[in-house]
C-alpha atoms as a PDB file:
ATOM      1  CA  MET A   1     -85.907 -98.536-142.398  1.00  0.00           C
ATOM      2  CA  ASP A   2     -86.344 -99.012-138.703  1.00  0.00           C
ATOM      3  CA  GLU A   3     -89.146-100.926-137.012  1.00  0.00           C
ATOM      4  CA  LYS A   4     -91.055 -97.767-136.073  1.00  0.00           C
ATOM      5  CA  SER A   5     -91.242 -96.782-139.721  1.00  0.00           C
ATOM      6  CA  ARG A   6     -92.433-100.279-140.639  1.00  0.00           C
ATOM      7  CA  HIS A   7     -95.031-100.053-137.872  1.00  0.00           C
ATOM      8  CA  GLU A   8     -96.248 -96.703-139.193  1.00  0.00           C
ATOM      9  CA  ILE A   9     -96.433 -98.064-142.737  1.00  0.00           C
ATOM     10  CA  VAL A  10     -98.531-101.028-141.614  1.00  0.00           C
ATOM     11  CA  LEU A  11    -100.898 -98.811-139.624  1.00  0.00           C
ATOM     12  CA  ARG A  12    -101.300 -96.355-142.503  1.00  0.00           C
ATOM     13  CA  ALA A  13    -101.918 -99.239-144.895  1.00  0.00           C
ATOM     14  CA  LYS A  14    -104.657-100.546-142.594  1.00  0.00           C
ATOM     15  CA  ILE A  15    -106.297 -97.123-142.631  1.00  0.00           C
ATOM     16  CA  SER A  16    -106.089 -96.779-146.407  1.00  0.00           C
ATOM     17  CA  TYR A  17    -107.475-100.317-146.783  1.00  0.00           C
ATOM     18  CA  SER A  18    -110.533 -99.385-144.738  1.00  0.00           C
ATOM     19  CA  GLU A  19    -111.130 -96.406-147.047  1.00  0.00           C
ATOM     20  CA  GLN A  20    -110.873 -98.398-150.286  1.00  0.00           C
ATOM     21  CA  LYS A  21    -113.442-100.553-152.004  1.00  0.00           C
ATOM     22  CA  THR A  22    -111.300-103.581-152.762  1.00  0.00           C
ATOM     23  CA  ASN A  23    -111.848-107.283-152.264  1.00  0.00           C
ATOM     24  CA  MET A  24    -108.137-107.815-151.635  1.00  0.00           C
ATOM     25  CA  SER A  25    -107.230-109.266-148.240  1.00  0.00           C
ATOM     26  CA  LEU A  26    -105.798-106.899-145.652  1.00  0.00           C
ATOM     27  CA  LYS A  27    -102.554-108.883-145.533  1.00  0.00           C
ATOM     28  CA  THR A  28    -102.155-108.629-149.312  1.00  0.00           C
ATOM     29  CA  TRP A  29    -102.887-104.899-149.194  1.00  0.00           C
ATOM     30  CA  VAL A  30    -100.252-104.313-146.501  1.00  0.00           C
ATOM     31  CA  ASN A  31     -97.707-106.483-148.322  1.00  0.00           C
ATOM     32  CA  ARG A  32     -98.276-104.473-151.485  1.00  0.00           C
ATOM     33  CA  GLU A  33     -97.601-101.233-149.607  1.00  0.00           C
ATOM     34  CA  LEU A  34     -94.422-102.678-148.078  1.00  0.00           C
ATOM     35  CA  ALA A  35     -93.225-104.012-151.451  1.00  0.00           C
ATOM     36  CA  GLU A  36     -93.615-100.556-153.008  1.00  0.00           C
ATOM     37  CA  LEU A  37     -91.079 -99.337-150.448  1.00  0.00           C
ATOM     38  CA  GLY A  38     -88.737-102.297-150.980  1.00  0.00           C
ATOM     39  CA  MET A  39     -89.549-103.874-147.625  1.00  0.00           C
ATOM     40  CA  ASP A  40     -90.044-107.545-146.785  1.00  0.00           C
ATOM     41  CA  PRO A  41     -93.598-108.906-146.620  1.00  0.00           C
ATOM     42  CA  ILE A  42     -95.421-109.364-143.337  1.00  0.00           C
ATOM     43  CA  SER A  43     -94.216-112.305-141.256  1.00  0.00           C
ATOM     44  CA  ASP A  44     -96.627-114.650-139.477  1.00  0.00           C
ATOM     45  CA  ALA A  45     -95.775-113.011-136.138  1.00  0.00           C
ATOM     46  CA  GLU A  46     -96.509-109.543-137.557  1.00  0.00           C
ATOM     47  CA  ARG A  47     -99.721-110.802-139.140  1.00  0.00           C
ATOM     48  CA  GLU A  48    -100.923-111.865-135.701  1.00  0.00           C
ATOM     49  CA  LEU A  49     -99.620-108.703-134.015  1.00  0.00           C
ATOM     50  CA  TYR A  50    -101.470-106.419-136.444  1.00  0.00           C
ATOM     51  CA  ASN A  51    -104.491-108.723-136.772  1.00  0.00           C
ATOM     52  CA  LEU A  52    -104.193-108.984-140.561  1.00  0.00           C
ATOM     53  CA  THR A  53    -106.550-111.398-142.264  1.00  0.00           C
ATOM     54  CA  ASP A  54    -105.711-113.514-145.293  1.00  0.00           C
ATOM     55  CA  LEU A  55    -109.350-113.625-146.375  1.00  0.00           C
ATOM     56  CA  PRO A  56    -110.590-111.375-149.159  1.00  0.00           C
ATOM     57  CA  ARG A  57    -112.946-108.669-147.917  1.00  0.00           C
ATOM     58  CA  ILE A  58    -115.995-110.372-149.469  1.00  0.00           C
ATOM     59  CA  PHE A  59    -115.514-113.300-147.039  1.00  0.00           C
ATOM     60  CA  GLN A  60    -115.073-111.176-143.923  1.00  0.00           C
ATOM     61  CA  ASP A  61    -117.790-110.284-141.457  1.00  0.00           C
ATOM     62  CA  VAL A  62    -118.632-106.626-141.926  1.00  0.00           C
END
């Protein structure tokens, strides 16, 4: 898949994460979505670009 598709997948995963009631971290959620499509996990550079946290939701400021 090209980078635009990966970008769209990450953005859609962020939206679905905000709609779910999970304590999973956003990075883990996105990586799960990517893995389902056979894509590599988020790199550190992408994590910073998309502002993905490693902290579970219960430890994030709401």
